Amino acid sequence: MLLPDLRKAVLDANLELVRRGLVLFTFGNTSGISRSKGLVVIKPSGIPYETMKPGDLVVTDLHGKIVEGKLRPSSDLPTHLVLYQAFAEIGGISHTHSEYATSWAQARRPIPCLGTTHADYFHGPVPVTEELSDKEIASDYEENTGHTIVRAFRNVSYSSVPAVLVANHGVFTWGADALASAHNAVLLESVASMAYISLDIHSQAQAIGSALHDKHFLLKHGKDAYYGQPKEKK
Ligand SMILES: [Zn+2]
């Protein structure tokens, strides 16, 4: 079996979406990539999470050709492939229709950064894509979803804001590996619910100031990051 460790990691990341209550039934999907081999491992389409095994996952190349697997890959595979090609440093992608984040996507409003929880993980508002044209929906819909996501990052760094709201649809998140992308999906849902509640309490609530925003994001992500324990040198 190809890529047994990546298969296990991607399965675990898919199950993390279930454990955290982000997906219903067979919704949602996570993938991971081996950049050295140019292969993607993704959840199969329509298989219940409870019975999913590492061998059920599907291995494809970056053009979507199945390299190993008996089942059909998630129908969102073409979106994942566009993102892997456009965002060179990511190692994993998750897609969910989690309730609060998807509500922002349906309202087609970016999630403003109102506090440090958001600032810790997303360096700025979480953008929303433009809606697809009828033509883009009629053919290569999933691939065009990927392209509209990439367009939303023309002026936003995908490594500083590892999440997007797809207009009238749901969310994609990414990270260094599959589990990191699932964690970002969990964090996105949390900040989406808090932003909604904050604006309900006070509709004129203002975005966090840039000094506090930078302080928090760079604490975890900058070259001088000092949150947590120092990494062991290997
Ligand atoms: Zn979807």
CSV table of C-alpha atoms and ligand atoms in Angstrom, one decimal:
chain,number,residue,atom,x,y,z
A,1,MET,CA,0.0,0.0,0.0
A,2,LEU,CA,1.3,3.4,-0.9
A,3,LEU,CA,2.0,6.1,1.7
A,4,PRO,CA,0.7,4.2,4.8
A,5,ASP,CA,1.7,6.9,7.2
A,6,LEU,CA,0.1,9.7,5.2
A,7,ARG,CA,-3.1,7.5,4.8
A,8,LYS,CA,-3.2,7.1,8.6
A,9,ALA,CA,-2.6,10.8,9.2
A,10,VAL,CA,-5.3,11.9,6.7
A,11,LEU,CA,-7.8,9.4,8.2
A,12,ASP,CA,-7.1,10.8,11.7
A,13,ALA,CA,-7.6,14.3,10.5
A,14,ASN,CA,-10.9,13.4,8.8
A,15,LEU,CA,-12.0,11.8,12.1
A,16,GLU,CA,-11.0,15.0,14.0
A,17,LEU,CA,-13.6,16.9,12.0
A,18,VAL,CA,-16.2,14.3,13.3
A,19,ARG,CA,-14.9,14.4,16.9
A,20,ARG,CA,-15.2,18.2,16.9
A,21,GLY,CA,-18.7,18.2,15.5
A,22,LEU,CA,-17.9,20.0,12.3
A,23,VAL,CA,-19.4,17.5,9.9
A,24,LEU,CA,-22.8,15.7,9.5
A,25,PHE,CA,-23.2,12.3,7.9
A,26,THR,CA,-20.5,12.0,5.2
A,27,PHE,CA,-20.1,15.8,4.6
A,28,GLY,CA,-16.6,17.3,4.8
A,29,ASN,CA,-13.3,16.0,3.7
A,30,THR,CA,-9.6,16.2,4.5
A,31,SER,CA,-6.6,15.5,2.3
A,32,GLY,CA,-2.9,15.5,2.7
A,33,ILE,CA,0.0,15.7,0.2
A,34,SER,CA,3.4,14.1,-0.2
A,35,ARG,CA,5.2,16.9,-2.0
A,36,SER,CA,8.3,14.7,-2.6
A,37,LYS,CA,6.1,12.1,-4.4
A,38,GLY,CA,3.6,14.5,-5.9
A,39,LEU,CA,0.7,12.4,-4.5
A,40,VAL,CA,-2.4,13.4,-2.7
A,41,VAL,CA,-4.3,11.2,-0.2
A,42,ILE,CA,-8.0,12.1,0.2
A,43,LYS,CA,-11.2,10.8,1.8
A,44,PRO,CA,-13.3,8.6,-0.4
A,45,SER,CA,-16.7,9.9,-1.5
A,46,GLY,CA,-19.8,9.0,0.5
A,47,ILE,CA,-18.3,6.5,2.9
A,48,PRO,CA,-19.4,6.7,6.6
A,49,TYR,CA,-16.6,7.9,8.8
A,50,GLU,CA,-17.3,5.2,11.4
A,51,THR,CA,-16.2,2.4,9.2
A,52,MET,CA,-13.5,4.2,7.2
A,53,LYS,CA,-10.1,2.5,7.1
A,54,PRO,CA,-6.7,3.8,5.9
A,55,GLY,CA,-7.0,1.5,2.9
A,56,ASP,CA,-10.3,3.2,1.9
A,57,LEU,CA,-8.5,6.5,1.2
A,58,VAL,CA,-7.7,7.3,-2.4
A,59,VAL,CA,-4.3,8.2,-3.7
A,60,THR,CA,-4.2,10.5,-6.7
A,61,ASP,CA,-1.6,12.5,-8.6
A,62,LEU,CA,-1.8,16.3,-8.9
A,63,HIS,CA,-4.0,15.9,-12.0
A,64,GLY,CA,-6.6,13.8,-10.2
A,65,LYS,CA,-5.6,10.5,-11.8
A,66,ILE,CA,-6.2,7.7,-9.3
A,67,VAL,CA,-2.8,6.0,-8.5
A,68,GLU,CA,-4.2,3.7,-5.8
A,69,GLY,CA,-7.6,3.0,-4.4
A,70,LYS,CA,-10.8,1.1,-5.2
A,71,LEU,CA,-13.2,3.8,-4.2
A,72,ARG,CA,-14.0,7.1,-5.8
A,73,PRO,CA,-12.3,10.1,-4.3
A,74,SER,CA,-14.2,12.9,-2.6
A,75,SER,CA,-16.0,15.0,-5.3
A,76,ASP,CA,-14.2,18.0,-3.9
A,77,LEU,CA,-10.8,16.6,-5.0
A,78,PRO,CA,-10.4,19.1,-7.9
A,79,THR,CA,-10.7,22.0,-5.4
A,80,HIS,CA,-8.0,20.5,-3.3
A,81,LEU,CA,-5.7,20.0,-6.3
A,82,VAL,CA,-6.0,23.6,-7.4
A,83,LEU,CA,-5.1,24.7,-3.8
A,84,TYR,CA,-2.1,22.4,-3.6
A,85,GLN,CA,-0.8,23.8,-6.9
A,86,ALA,CA,-1.4,27.4,-6.0
A,87,PHE,CA,-0.3,27.3,-2.3
A,88,ALA,CA,3.1,25.7,-2.6
A,89,GLU,CA,3.8,25.4,1.1
A,90,ILE,CA,0.6,23.7,2.4
A,91,GLY,CA,0.5,20.0,3.3
A,92,GLY,CA,-3.1,19.4,4.1
A,93,ILE,CA,-6.6,20.8,3.3
A,94,SER,CA,-9.9,20.4,5.1
A,95,HIS,CA,-13.4,21.2,3.8
A,96,THR,CA,-16.5,21.5,6.0
A,97,HIS,CA,-19.9,23.1,6.2
A,98,SER,CA,-19.5,23.8,9.9
A,99,GLU,CA,-22.5,25.8,11.2
A,100,TYR,CA,-21.2,29.3,12.1
A,101,ALA,CA,-18.4,29.6,9.6
A,102,THR,CA,-20.8,28.5,6.8
A,103,SER,CA,-23.3,31.0,8.0
A,104,TRP,CA,-20.8,33.7,7.3
A,105,ALA,CA,-20.1,32.1,3.9
A,106,GLN,CA,-23.8,32.1,3.2
A,107,ALA,CA,-24.1,35.7,4.2
A,108,ARG,CA,-21.1,36.4,2.0
A,109,ARG,CA,-19.4,38.4,4.7
A,110,PRO,CA,-15.7,38.1,5.7
A,111,ILE,CA,-15.2,37.2,9.4
A,112,PRO,CA,-13.7,40.4,11.0
A,113,CYS,CA,-10.9,39.9,13.5
A,114,LEU,CA,-12.5,41.0,16.7
A,115,GLY,CA,-10.2,39.4,19.3
A,116,THR,CA,-7.0,37.6,20.1
A,117,THR,CA,-8.3,34.1,19.5
A,118,HIS,CA,-8.9,35.0,15.9
A,119,ALA,CA,-5.6,36.9,15.8
A,120,ASP,CA,-3.6,33.9,17.1
A,121,TYR,CA,-4.4,31.9,14.0
A,122,PHE,CA,-5.7,34.2,11.2
A,123,HIS,CA,-3.7,37.3,10.6
A,124,GLY,CA,-6.6,39.4,9.4
A,125,PRO,CA,-10.2,38.9,8.4
A,126,VAL,CA,-11.1,35.5,6.9
A,127,PRO,CA,-12.0,36.4,3.2
A,128,VAL,CA,-15.0,35.3,1.3
A,129,THR,CA,-14.8,34.3,-2.3
A,130,GLU,CA,-16.6,35.9,-5.2
A,131,GLU,CA,-19.6,33.9,-6.4
A,132,LEU,CA,-19.1,31.6,-9.3
A,133,SER,CA,-20.7,32.5,-12.7
A,134,ASP,CA,-23.3,30.2,-14.2
A,135,LYS,CA,-20.7,29.0,-16.7
A,136,GLU,CA,-18.2,28.2,-13.9
A,137,ILE,CA,-20.9,26.2,-12.1
A,138,ALA,CA,-22.0,24.4,-15.2
A,139,SER,CA,-18.6,22.9,-16.0
A,140,ASP,CA,-15.7,22.0,-13.8
A,141,TYR,CA,-17.5,23.4,-10.8
A,142,GLU,CA,-15.2,22.0,-8.2
A,143,GLU,CA,-12.1,23.1,-10.0
A,144,ASN,CA,-13.6,26.6,-10.5
A,145,THR,CA,-14.3,26.6,-6.8
A,146,GLY,CA,-10.5,26.2,-6.3
A,147,HIS,CA,-9.8,29.1,-8.7
A,148,THR,CA,-12.2,31.5,-6.9
A,149,ILE,CA,-10.5,30.6,-3.7
A,150,VAL,CA,-7.1,31.4,-5.2
A,151,ARG,CA,-8.4,34.7,-6.5
A,152,ALA,CA,-9.6,35.6,-3.0
A,153,PHE,CA,-5.9,35.4,-1.9
A,154,ARG,CA,-4.5,37.8,-4.6
A,155,ASN,CA,-3.9,40.4,-1.8
A,156,VAL,CA,-3.9,38.1,1.2
A,157,SER,CA,-1.2,35.7,2.3
A,158,TYR,CA,-2.4,32.1,2.4
A,159,SER,CA,0.1,31.2,5.1
A,160,SER,CA,-1.0,34.1,7.4
A,161,VAL,CA,-4.8,33.4,6.8
A,162,PRO,CA,-5.1,29.6,6.4
A,163,ALA,CA,-8.9,29.7,5.8
A,164,VAL,CA,-11.5,30.9,3.3
A,165,LEU,CA,-15.3,31.2,3.2
A,166,VAL,CA,-16.6,30.0,-0.1
A,167,ALA,CA,-19.6,32.1,-1.0
A,168,ASN,CA,-23.0,30.4,-0.4
A,169,HIS,CA,-21.2,27.1,0.3
A,170,GLY,CA,-18.8,26.3,3.2
A,171,VAL,CA,-15.2,26.7,4.2
A,172,PHE,CA,-11.8,25.4,3.2
A,173,THR,CA,-8.8,25.5,5.6
A,174,TRP,CA,-5.3,24.4,5.2
A,175,GLY,CA,-2.1,23.9,7.1
A,176,ALA,CA,1.3,22.3,7.3
A,177,ASP,CA,-0.3,18.8,7.2
A,178,ALA,CA,-3.7,17.2,7.2
A,179,LEU,CA,-4.2,17.5,11.0
A,180,ALA,CA,-3.2,21.1,11.1
A,181,SER,CA,-5.8,21.8,8.4
A,182,ALA,CA,-8.4,20.1,10.6
A,183,HIS,CA,-7.3,22.1,13.6
A,184,ASN,CA,-7.7,25.3,11.6
A,185,ALA,CA,-11.2,24.2,10.7
A,186,VAL,CA,-12.0,23.8,14.4
A,187,LEU,CA,-10.5,27.2,15.2
A,188,LEU,CA,-12.3,28.9,12.3
A,189,GLU,CA,-15.7,27.6,13.6
A,190,SER,CA,-14.8,28.9,17.0
A,191,VAL,CA,-13.9,32.4,15.9
A,192,ALA,CA,-16.9,32.4,13.5
A,193,SER,CA,-19.3,31.8,16.4
A,194,MET,CA,-17.6,34.3,18.7
A,195,ALA,CA,-17.6,37.0,16.0
A,196,TYR,CA,-21.3,36.3,15.4
A,197,ILE,CA,-22.1,36.6,19.1
A,198,SER,CA,-19.9,39.7,19.6
A,199,LEU,CA,-21.7,41.5,16.8
A,200,ASP,CA,-25.1,40.4,18.2
A,201,ILE,CA,-24.1,42.0,21.6
A,202,HIS,CA,-22.8,45.1,19.9
A,203,SER,CA,-23.4,45.6,16.2
A,204,GLN,CA,-20.7,48.3,16.0
A,205,ALA,CA,-18.0,46.2,17.6
A,206,GLN,CA,-14.7,47.2,16.1
A,207,ALA,CA,-11.9,45.0,14.7
A,208,ILE,CA,-9.0,44.4,17.0
A,209,GLY,CA,-6.2,47.0,16.9
A,210,SER,CA,-3.2,46.2,14.7
A,211,ALA,CA,-0.7,46.3,17.7
A,212,LEU,CA,-2.7,43.6,19.6
A,213,HIS,CA,-3.4,41.7,16.4
A,214,ASP,CA,0.3,41.5,15.4
A,215,LYS,CA,1.4,40.8,19.0
A,216,HIS,CA,-0.8,37.7,19.1
A,217,PHE,CA,-0.2,36.4,15.6
A,218,LEU,CA,3.5,36.8,15.7
A,219,LEU,CA,3.7,35.3,19.2
A,220,LYS,CA,2.7,32.0,17.6
A,221,HIS,CA,3.8,32.4,14.0
A,222,GLY,CA,6.6,34.9,13.5
A,223,LYS,CA,10.3,34.2,13.4
A,224,ASP,CA,10.5,35.4,17.0
A,225,ALA,CA,7.5,33.2,18.1
A,226,TYR,CA,7.8,32.3,21.7
A,227,TYR,CA,4.4,30.6,22.5
A,228,GLY,CA,4.7,27.0,23.9
A,229,GLN,CA,7.9,25.1,24.4
A,230,PRO,CA,11.0,25.5,22.3
A,231,LYS,CA,11.2,22.9,19.4
A,232,GLU,CA,13.7,20.1,20.1
A,233,LYS,CA,16.6,20.3,17.6
A,234,LYS,CA,16.8,17.3,15.4
B,1,ZN,ZN,-18.9,21.5,0.3
